[in-house]
Coordinates of C-alpha atoms in Angstrom, one line a residue:
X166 CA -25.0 5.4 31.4
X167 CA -23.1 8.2 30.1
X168 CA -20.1 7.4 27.8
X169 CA -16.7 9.1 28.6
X170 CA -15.4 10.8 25.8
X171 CA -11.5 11.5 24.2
X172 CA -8.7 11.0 26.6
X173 CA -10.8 10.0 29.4
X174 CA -12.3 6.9 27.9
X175 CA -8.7 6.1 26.6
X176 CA -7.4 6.0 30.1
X177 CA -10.2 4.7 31.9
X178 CA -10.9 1.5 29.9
X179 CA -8.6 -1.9 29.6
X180 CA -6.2 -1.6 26.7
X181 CA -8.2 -2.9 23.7
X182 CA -6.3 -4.1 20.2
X183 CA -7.3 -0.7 18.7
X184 CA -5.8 1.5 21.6
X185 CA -2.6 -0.4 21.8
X186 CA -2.4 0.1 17.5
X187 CA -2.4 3.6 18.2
X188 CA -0.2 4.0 21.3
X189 CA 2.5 1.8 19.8
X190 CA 2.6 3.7 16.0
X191 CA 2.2 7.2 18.5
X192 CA 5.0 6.2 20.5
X193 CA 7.3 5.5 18.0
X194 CA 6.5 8.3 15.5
X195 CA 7.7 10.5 19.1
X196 CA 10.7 8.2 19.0
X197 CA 11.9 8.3 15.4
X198 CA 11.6 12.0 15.9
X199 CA 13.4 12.5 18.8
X200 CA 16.2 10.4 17.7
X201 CA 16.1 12.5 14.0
X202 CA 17.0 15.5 16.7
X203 CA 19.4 13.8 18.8
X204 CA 21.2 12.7 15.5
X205 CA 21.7 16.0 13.5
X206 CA 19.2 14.3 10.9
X207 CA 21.7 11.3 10.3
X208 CA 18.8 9.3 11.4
X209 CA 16.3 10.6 9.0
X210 CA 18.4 8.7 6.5
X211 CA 16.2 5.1 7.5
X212 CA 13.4 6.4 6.7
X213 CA 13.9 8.2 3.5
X214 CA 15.1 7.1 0.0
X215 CA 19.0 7.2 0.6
X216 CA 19.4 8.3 -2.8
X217 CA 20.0 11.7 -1.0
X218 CA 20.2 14.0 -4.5
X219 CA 17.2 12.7 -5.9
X220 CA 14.2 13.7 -4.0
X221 CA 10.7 13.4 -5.2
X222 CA 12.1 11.3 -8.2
X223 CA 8.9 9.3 -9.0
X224 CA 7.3 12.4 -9.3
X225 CA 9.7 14.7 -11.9
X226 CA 11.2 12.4 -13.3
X227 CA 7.7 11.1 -15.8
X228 CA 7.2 14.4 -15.7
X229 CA 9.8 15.6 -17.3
X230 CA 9.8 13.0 -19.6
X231 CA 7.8 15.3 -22.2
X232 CA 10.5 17.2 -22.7
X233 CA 12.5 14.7 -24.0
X234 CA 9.9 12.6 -25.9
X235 CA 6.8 13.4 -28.0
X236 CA 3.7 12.1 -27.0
X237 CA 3.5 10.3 -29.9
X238 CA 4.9 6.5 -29.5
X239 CA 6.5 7.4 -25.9
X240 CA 6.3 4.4 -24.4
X241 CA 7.9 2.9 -27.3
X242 CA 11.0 5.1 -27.1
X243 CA 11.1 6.5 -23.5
X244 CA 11.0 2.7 -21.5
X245 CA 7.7 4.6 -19.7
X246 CA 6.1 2.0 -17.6
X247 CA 3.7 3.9 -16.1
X248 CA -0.3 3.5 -17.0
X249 CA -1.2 5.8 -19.3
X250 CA -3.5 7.9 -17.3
X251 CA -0.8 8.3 -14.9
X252 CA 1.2 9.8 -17.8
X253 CA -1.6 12.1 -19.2
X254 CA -1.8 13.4 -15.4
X255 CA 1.7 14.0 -15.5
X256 CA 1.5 15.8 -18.7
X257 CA -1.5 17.9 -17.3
X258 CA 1.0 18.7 -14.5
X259 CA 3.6 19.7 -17.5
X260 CA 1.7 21.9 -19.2
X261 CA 0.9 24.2 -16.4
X262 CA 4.8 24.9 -16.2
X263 CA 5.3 28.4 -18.3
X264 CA 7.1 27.4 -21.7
X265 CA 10.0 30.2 -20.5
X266 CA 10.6 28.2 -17.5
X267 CA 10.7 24.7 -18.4
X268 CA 14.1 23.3 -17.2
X269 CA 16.2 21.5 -19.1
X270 CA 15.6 18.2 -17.1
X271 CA 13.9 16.6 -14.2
X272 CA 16.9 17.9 -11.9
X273 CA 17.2 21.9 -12.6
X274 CA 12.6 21.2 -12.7
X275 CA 13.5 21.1 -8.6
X276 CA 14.9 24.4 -8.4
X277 CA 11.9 26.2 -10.6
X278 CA 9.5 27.7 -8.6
X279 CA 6.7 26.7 -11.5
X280 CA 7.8 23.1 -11.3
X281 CA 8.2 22.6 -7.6
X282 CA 4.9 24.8 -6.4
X283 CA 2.0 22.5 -8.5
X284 CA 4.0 19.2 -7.1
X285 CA 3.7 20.8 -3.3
X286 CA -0.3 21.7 -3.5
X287 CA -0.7 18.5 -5.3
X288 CA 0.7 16.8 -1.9
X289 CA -1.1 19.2 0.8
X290 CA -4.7 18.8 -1.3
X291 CA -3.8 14.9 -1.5
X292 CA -2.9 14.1 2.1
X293 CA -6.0 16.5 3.3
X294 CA -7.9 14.4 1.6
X295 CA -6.6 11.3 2.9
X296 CA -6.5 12.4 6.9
X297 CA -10.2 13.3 6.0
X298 CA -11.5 10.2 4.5
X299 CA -9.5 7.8 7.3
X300 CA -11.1 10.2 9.7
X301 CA -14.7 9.6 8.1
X302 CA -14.3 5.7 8.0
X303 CA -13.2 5.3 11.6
X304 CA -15.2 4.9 14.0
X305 CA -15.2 6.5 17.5
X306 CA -14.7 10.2 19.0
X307 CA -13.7 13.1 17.4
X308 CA -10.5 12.4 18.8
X309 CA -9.9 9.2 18.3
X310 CA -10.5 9.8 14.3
X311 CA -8.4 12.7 14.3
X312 CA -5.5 10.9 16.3
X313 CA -5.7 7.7 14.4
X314 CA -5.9 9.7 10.8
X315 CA -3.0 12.2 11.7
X316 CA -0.8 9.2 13.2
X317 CA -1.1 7.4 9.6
X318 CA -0.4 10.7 7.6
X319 CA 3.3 10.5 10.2
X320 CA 3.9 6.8 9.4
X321 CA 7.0 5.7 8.0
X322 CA 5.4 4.2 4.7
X323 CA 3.5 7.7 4.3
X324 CA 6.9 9.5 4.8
X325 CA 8.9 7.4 2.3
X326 CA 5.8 8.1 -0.3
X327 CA 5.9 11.5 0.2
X328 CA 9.9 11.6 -0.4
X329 CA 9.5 9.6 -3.5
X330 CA 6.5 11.5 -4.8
X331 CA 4.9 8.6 -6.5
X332 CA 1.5 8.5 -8.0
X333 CA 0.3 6.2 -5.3
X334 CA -0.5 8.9 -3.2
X335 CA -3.4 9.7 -5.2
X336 CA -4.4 6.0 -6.2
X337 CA -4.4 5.8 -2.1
X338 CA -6.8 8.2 -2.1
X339 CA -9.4 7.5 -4.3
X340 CA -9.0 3.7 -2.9
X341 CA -10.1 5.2 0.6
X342 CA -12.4 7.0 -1.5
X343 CA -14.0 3.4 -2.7
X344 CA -14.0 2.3 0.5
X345 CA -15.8 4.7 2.5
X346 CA -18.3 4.8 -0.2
X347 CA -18.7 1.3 -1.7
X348 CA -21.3 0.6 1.3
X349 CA -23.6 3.4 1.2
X350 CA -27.0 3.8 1.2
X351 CA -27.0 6.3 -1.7
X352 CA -26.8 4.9 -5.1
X353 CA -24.8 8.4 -6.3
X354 CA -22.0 7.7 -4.0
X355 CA -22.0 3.8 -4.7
X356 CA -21.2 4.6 -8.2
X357 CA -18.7 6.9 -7.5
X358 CA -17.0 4.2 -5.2
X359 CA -16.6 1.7 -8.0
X360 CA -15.3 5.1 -10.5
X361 CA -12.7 6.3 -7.5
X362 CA -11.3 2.3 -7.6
X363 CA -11.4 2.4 -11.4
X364 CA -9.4 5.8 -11.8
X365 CA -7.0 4.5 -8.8
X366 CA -5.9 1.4 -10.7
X367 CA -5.6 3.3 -13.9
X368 CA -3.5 5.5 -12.1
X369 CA -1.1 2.3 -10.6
X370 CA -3.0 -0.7 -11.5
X371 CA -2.1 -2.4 -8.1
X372 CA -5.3 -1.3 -6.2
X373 CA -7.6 -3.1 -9.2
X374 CA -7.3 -6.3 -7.4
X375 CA -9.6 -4.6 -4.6
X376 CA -12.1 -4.9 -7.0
X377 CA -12.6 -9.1 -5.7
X378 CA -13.5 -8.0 -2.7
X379 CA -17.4 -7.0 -5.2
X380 CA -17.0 -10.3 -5.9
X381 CA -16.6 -12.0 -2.4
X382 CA -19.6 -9.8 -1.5
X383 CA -21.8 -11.5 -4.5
X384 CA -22.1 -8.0 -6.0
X385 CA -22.0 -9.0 -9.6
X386 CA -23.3 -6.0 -11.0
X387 CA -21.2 -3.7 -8.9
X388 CA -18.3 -5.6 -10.0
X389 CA -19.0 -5.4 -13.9
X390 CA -19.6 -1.9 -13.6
X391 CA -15.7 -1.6 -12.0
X392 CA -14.2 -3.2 -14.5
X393 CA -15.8 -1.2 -17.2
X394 CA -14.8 2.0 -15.6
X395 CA -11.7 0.0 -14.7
X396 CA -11.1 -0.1 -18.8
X397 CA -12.0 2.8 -19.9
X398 CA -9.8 4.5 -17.4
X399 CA -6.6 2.6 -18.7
X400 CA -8.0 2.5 -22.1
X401 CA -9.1 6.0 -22.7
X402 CA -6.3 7.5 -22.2
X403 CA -4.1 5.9 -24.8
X404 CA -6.1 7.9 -27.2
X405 CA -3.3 10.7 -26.3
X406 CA -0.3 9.1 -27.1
X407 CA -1.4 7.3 -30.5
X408 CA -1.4 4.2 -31.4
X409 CA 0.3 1.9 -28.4
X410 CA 1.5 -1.8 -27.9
X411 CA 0.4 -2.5 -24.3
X412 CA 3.4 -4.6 -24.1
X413 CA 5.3 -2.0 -24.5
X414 CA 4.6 -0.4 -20.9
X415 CA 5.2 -3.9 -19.9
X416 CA 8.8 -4.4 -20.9
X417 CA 9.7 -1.1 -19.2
X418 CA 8.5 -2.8 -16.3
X419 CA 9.9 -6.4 -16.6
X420 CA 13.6 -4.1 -17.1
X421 CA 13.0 -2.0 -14.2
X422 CA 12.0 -5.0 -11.6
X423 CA 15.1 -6.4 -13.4
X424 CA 17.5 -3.9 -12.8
X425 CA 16.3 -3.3 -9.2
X426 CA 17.8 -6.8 -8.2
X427 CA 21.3 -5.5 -7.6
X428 CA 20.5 -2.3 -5.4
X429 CA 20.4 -4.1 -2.1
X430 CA 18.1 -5.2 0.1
X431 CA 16.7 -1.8 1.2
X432 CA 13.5 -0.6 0.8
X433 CA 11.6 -3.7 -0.7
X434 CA 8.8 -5.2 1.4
X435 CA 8.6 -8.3 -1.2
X436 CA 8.7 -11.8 0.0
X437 CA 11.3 -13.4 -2.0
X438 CA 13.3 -10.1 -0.6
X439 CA 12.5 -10.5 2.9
X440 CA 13.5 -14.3 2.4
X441 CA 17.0 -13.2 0.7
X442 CA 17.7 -11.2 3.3
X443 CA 17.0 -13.7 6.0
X444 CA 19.2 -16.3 4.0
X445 CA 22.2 -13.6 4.2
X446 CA 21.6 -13.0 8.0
X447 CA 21.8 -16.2 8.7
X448 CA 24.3 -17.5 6.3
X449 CA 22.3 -19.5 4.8
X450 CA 22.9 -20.4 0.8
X451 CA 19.9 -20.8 -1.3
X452 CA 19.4 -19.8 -4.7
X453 CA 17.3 -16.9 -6.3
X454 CA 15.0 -18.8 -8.3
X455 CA 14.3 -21.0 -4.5
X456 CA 13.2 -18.1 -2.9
X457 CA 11.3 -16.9 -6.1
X458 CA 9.5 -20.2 -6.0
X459 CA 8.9 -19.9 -1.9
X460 CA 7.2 -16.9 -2.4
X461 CA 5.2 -17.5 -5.0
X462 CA 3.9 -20.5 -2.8
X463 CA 3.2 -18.1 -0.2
X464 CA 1.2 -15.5 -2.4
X465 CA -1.1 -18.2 -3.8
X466 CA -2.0 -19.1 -0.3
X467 CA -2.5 -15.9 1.0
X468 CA -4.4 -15.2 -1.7
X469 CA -6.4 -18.2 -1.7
X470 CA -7.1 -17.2 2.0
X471 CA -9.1 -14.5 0.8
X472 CA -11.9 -17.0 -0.4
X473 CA -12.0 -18.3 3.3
X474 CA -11.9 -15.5 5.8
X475 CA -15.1 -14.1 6.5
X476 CA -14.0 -10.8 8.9
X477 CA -13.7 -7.8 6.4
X478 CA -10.2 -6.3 7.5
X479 CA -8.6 -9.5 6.8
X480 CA -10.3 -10.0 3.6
X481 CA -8.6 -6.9 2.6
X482 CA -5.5 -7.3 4.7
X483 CA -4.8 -10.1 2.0
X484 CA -5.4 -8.6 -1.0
X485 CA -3.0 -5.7 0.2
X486 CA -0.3 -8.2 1.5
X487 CA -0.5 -9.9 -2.3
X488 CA -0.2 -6.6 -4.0
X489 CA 2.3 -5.2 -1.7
X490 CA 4.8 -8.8 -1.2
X491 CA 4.3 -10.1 -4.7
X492 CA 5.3 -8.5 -7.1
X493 CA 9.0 -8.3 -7.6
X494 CA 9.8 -4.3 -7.2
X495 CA 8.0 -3.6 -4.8
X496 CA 9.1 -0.9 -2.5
X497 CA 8.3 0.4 1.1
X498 CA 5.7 2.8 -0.1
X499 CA 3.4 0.4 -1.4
X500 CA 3.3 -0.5 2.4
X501 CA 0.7 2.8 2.5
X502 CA -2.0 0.7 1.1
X503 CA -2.2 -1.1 4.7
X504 CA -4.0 1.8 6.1
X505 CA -7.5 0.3 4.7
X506 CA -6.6 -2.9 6.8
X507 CA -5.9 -1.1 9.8
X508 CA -8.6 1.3 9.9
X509 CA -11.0 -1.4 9.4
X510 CA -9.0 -3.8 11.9
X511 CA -9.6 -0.9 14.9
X512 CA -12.9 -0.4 13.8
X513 CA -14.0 -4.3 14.2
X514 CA -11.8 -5.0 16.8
X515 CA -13.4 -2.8 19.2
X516 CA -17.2 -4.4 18.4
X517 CA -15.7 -8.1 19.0
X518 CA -14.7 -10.2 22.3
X519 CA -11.0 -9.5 22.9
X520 CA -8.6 -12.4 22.6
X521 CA -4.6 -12.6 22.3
X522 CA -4.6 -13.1 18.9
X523 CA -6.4 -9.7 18.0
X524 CA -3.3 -8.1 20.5
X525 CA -1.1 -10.0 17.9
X526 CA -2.6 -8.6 14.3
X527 CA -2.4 -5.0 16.7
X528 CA 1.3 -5.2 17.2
X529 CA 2.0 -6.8 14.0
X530 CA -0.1 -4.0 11.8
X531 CA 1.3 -1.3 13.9
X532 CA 5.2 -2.8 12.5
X533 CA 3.9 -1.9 9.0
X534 CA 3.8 1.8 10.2
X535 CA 6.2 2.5 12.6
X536 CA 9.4 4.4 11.9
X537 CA 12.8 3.3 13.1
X538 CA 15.8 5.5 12.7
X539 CA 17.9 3.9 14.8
X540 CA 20.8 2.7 13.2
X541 CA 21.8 6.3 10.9
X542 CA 23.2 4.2 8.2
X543 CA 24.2 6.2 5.6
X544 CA 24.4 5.7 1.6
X545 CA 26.8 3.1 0.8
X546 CA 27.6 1.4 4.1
X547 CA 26.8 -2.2 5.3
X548 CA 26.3 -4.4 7.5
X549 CA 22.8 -4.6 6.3
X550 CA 24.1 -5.0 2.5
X551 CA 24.4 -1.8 -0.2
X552 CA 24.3 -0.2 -2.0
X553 CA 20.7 0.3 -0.7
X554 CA 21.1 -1.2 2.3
X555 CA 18.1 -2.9 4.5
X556 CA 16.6 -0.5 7.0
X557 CA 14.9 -1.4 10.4
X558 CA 12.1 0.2 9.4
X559 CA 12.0 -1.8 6.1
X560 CA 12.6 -5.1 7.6
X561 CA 9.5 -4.7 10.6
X562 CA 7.6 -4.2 7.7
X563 CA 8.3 -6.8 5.5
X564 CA 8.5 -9.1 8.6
X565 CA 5.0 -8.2 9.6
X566 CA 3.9 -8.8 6.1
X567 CA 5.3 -11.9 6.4
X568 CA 3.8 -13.1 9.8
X569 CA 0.5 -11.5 8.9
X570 CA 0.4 -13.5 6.3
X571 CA 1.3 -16.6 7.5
X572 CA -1.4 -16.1 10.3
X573 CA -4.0 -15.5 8.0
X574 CA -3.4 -18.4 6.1
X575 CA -3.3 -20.7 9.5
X576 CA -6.4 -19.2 10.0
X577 CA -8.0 -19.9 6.6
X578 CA -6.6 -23.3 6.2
X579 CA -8.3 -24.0 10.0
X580 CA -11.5 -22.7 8.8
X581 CA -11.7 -24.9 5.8
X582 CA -11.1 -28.0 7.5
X583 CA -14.3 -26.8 9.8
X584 CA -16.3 -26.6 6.6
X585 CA -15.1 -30.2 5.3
X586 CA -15.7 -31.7 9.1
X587 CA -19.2 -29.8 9.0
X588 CA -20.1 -31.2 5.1
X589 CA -19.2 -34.8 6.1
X590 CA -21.4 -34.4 9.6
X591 CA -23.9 -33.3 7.6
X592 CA -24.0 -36.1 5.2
X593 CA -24.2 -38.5 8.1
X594 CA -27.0 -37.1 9.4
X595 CA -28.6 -37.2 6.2
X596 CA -28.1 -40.4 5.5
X597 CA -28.7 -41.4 8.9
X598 CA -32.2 -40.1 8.5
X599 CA -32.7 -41.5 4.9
X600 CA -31.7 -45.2 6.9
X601 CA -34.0 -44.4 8.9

């Protein structure tokens, strides 16, 4: 029987998990744009850093920290926080501004022409290359690739990214890289699988714990490799900037997650956020160091569910909702590393029996993507708390982190208790036999 191809197929045939993914984030990318129209751009101010003056911030601001501070003991004196080969590839991408047009600081570097251009082709080369790879790993026809990579690339967490121009966006990439390729029959691009993951945690250390997944899969030697290349790419490139104190880096981190306690709810997909936030809705007192202690209850479990679930897209839905509701700044763009559980949730959902629950993980993993510029809340206002105030779009994501993971864990915990009932049958009929 011939198979019916692009929009046909997509018309013809029951609504499936995969196709209701795609219509909802479609739909509401159409939305969120139409209502960016009807508002004279007020809207656009959900979805983007409200920090209106200080676009692409992550991206110039490191940068233009060699201008300031020699490379020599910089993360002693400059509070850097950043891997080190995240700063020697912003220093590559310093050095290719002209020395007669090197602004003064990370603000006049957006009006320079040799400052702005590199960052721009840097984007265009880097989101190519995502559409491309999502394209490659999901399954289906031409179109259905090309609509379900493109949709992604629109989504709200790929938007905020973009704004922000953080070094995630390549770490993204060569994670997609690692997982297109980690399963391949050649050995070359095996290897370069476990090199992408390595060079993408050197370059934000939060895609590194994708490197259990080796592990789950009993492949030992794959796994060793990783962590080699894993080492040398965060070791290595200390070598530049002399002698360093790893703790150091991690200071200017503990002070930055600090300081990012008082902006507001807004933009943070973090549990003990998303349970602050739903203490102040409701009106409900609890204490900081409560809701610290709730969510690090949660993250063990959901990471202990990793151990138990045996479909792949969960096992790495997980990991991503541990890296991306654990740690304590955590903002909306780490949110993009949920496109490797959603490619791989369309992809298996459409080889399995349909049930309700796989319509629920749909709708749930299409609320990490979706934009929602409805409420045009400016800088400074709100009901939903300043000075960075809490977003729609910020709060369906961190709700569907939330009730993904609690889901997963239901369904972990359910699956252990079928392993204990299954050893103690099993002993009984063992020792029925050995009575016997």
């Amino acid at each position: 029987m011939k198979r019916t191809t692009g929009l046909k197929q997509l018309t013809k045939e029951k609504l499936s998990p995969s196709v209701l993914f795609l219509l909802l984030l479609c739909f509401a990318e159409i939305v969120a744009f139409a209502m960016i129209l009807i508002t004279g751009g007020d809207a656009s101010g959900d979805l983007l850093f409200q920090n209106r003056i200080d676009s692409f911030m992550d991206y110039f601001h490191p940068m233009m920290t060699f201008e300031r501070f020699s490379l020599k003991g910089m993360y002693e004196t400059a509070n850097i926080f950043y891997p080190p080969l995240a700063m020697l590839f912003y220093f590559v991408m310093y050095s290719i501004i002209p020395n007669g047009f090197i602004p003064e600081n990370d603000f006049f570097a957006r009006e320079h022409q040799s400052a702005v251009f590199p960052f721009l082709l840097l984007c265009v080369i880097v989101v190519a290359g995502i559409i491309c790879v999502l394209s490659a790993i999901r399954n289906g026809t031409e179109l259905e690739k090309k609509l379900f990579a493109f949709a992604l690339a629109l989504s709200a967490p790929m938007v905020f990214l973009l704004e922000r121009g953080n070094i995630i966006l390549p770490a993204l990439l060569f994670t997609l890289l690692f997982l297109h390729w980690k399963d391949s029959e050649s050995k070359v691009k095996r290897e370069l699988a476990l090199i992408s993951l390595a060079i993408a945690a050197g370059l934000k250390i939060y895609p590194a714990v994708f490197g259990l997944i080796l592990l789950i899969e009993k492949r030992k030697r794959d796994a060793l490799r990783c962590a080699i290349y894993g080492i040398l790419a965060f070791v290595l490139p200390f070598l530049v900037f002399g002698i360093v104190n790893p703790l150091d880096m991690i200071r200017g981190l503990v002070r930055t997650s600090i300081s990012s306690f008082d902006e507001g709810f807004g933009y943070k997909v973090n549990f003990s956020n998303t349970f602050a936030f739903l203490c102040s809705i409701f009106h409900i007192p609890c204490p900081r160091t409560v809701l610290n202690i709730l969510a690090l209850i949660l993250g063990i479990l959901t990471f202990g569910a990793l151990f138990l679930l045996k479909e792949n897209w969960k096992r790495f839905c997980v990991i991503t909702i541990f890296v991306a509701a654990m740690p304590p700044m955590s903002y909306m763009y780490v949110m993009v590393f949920m496109l490797i559980p959603a490619v791989l949730f369309v992809n298996e959902s459409d080889k399995q029996p349909r049930s309700p629950l796989q319509y629920v993980y749909a709708v749930l993993l299409s609320m990490c993507f979706i934009p929602l510029p409805f409420t045009g809340v400016t800088y400074g206002e709100g009901f939903l708390f300043g000075p960075y105030p809490m977003t729609f779009t910020t709060f369906s994501e961190s709700l569907a982190l939330l009730l993904l993971a609690i889901l997963l864990i239901r369904e972990a915990v359910v699956r252990l208790f079928c392993i204990i009932r299954s050893h103690k049958s099993t002993r009984k009929t063992n020792a029925e036999i050995t009575a016997k």
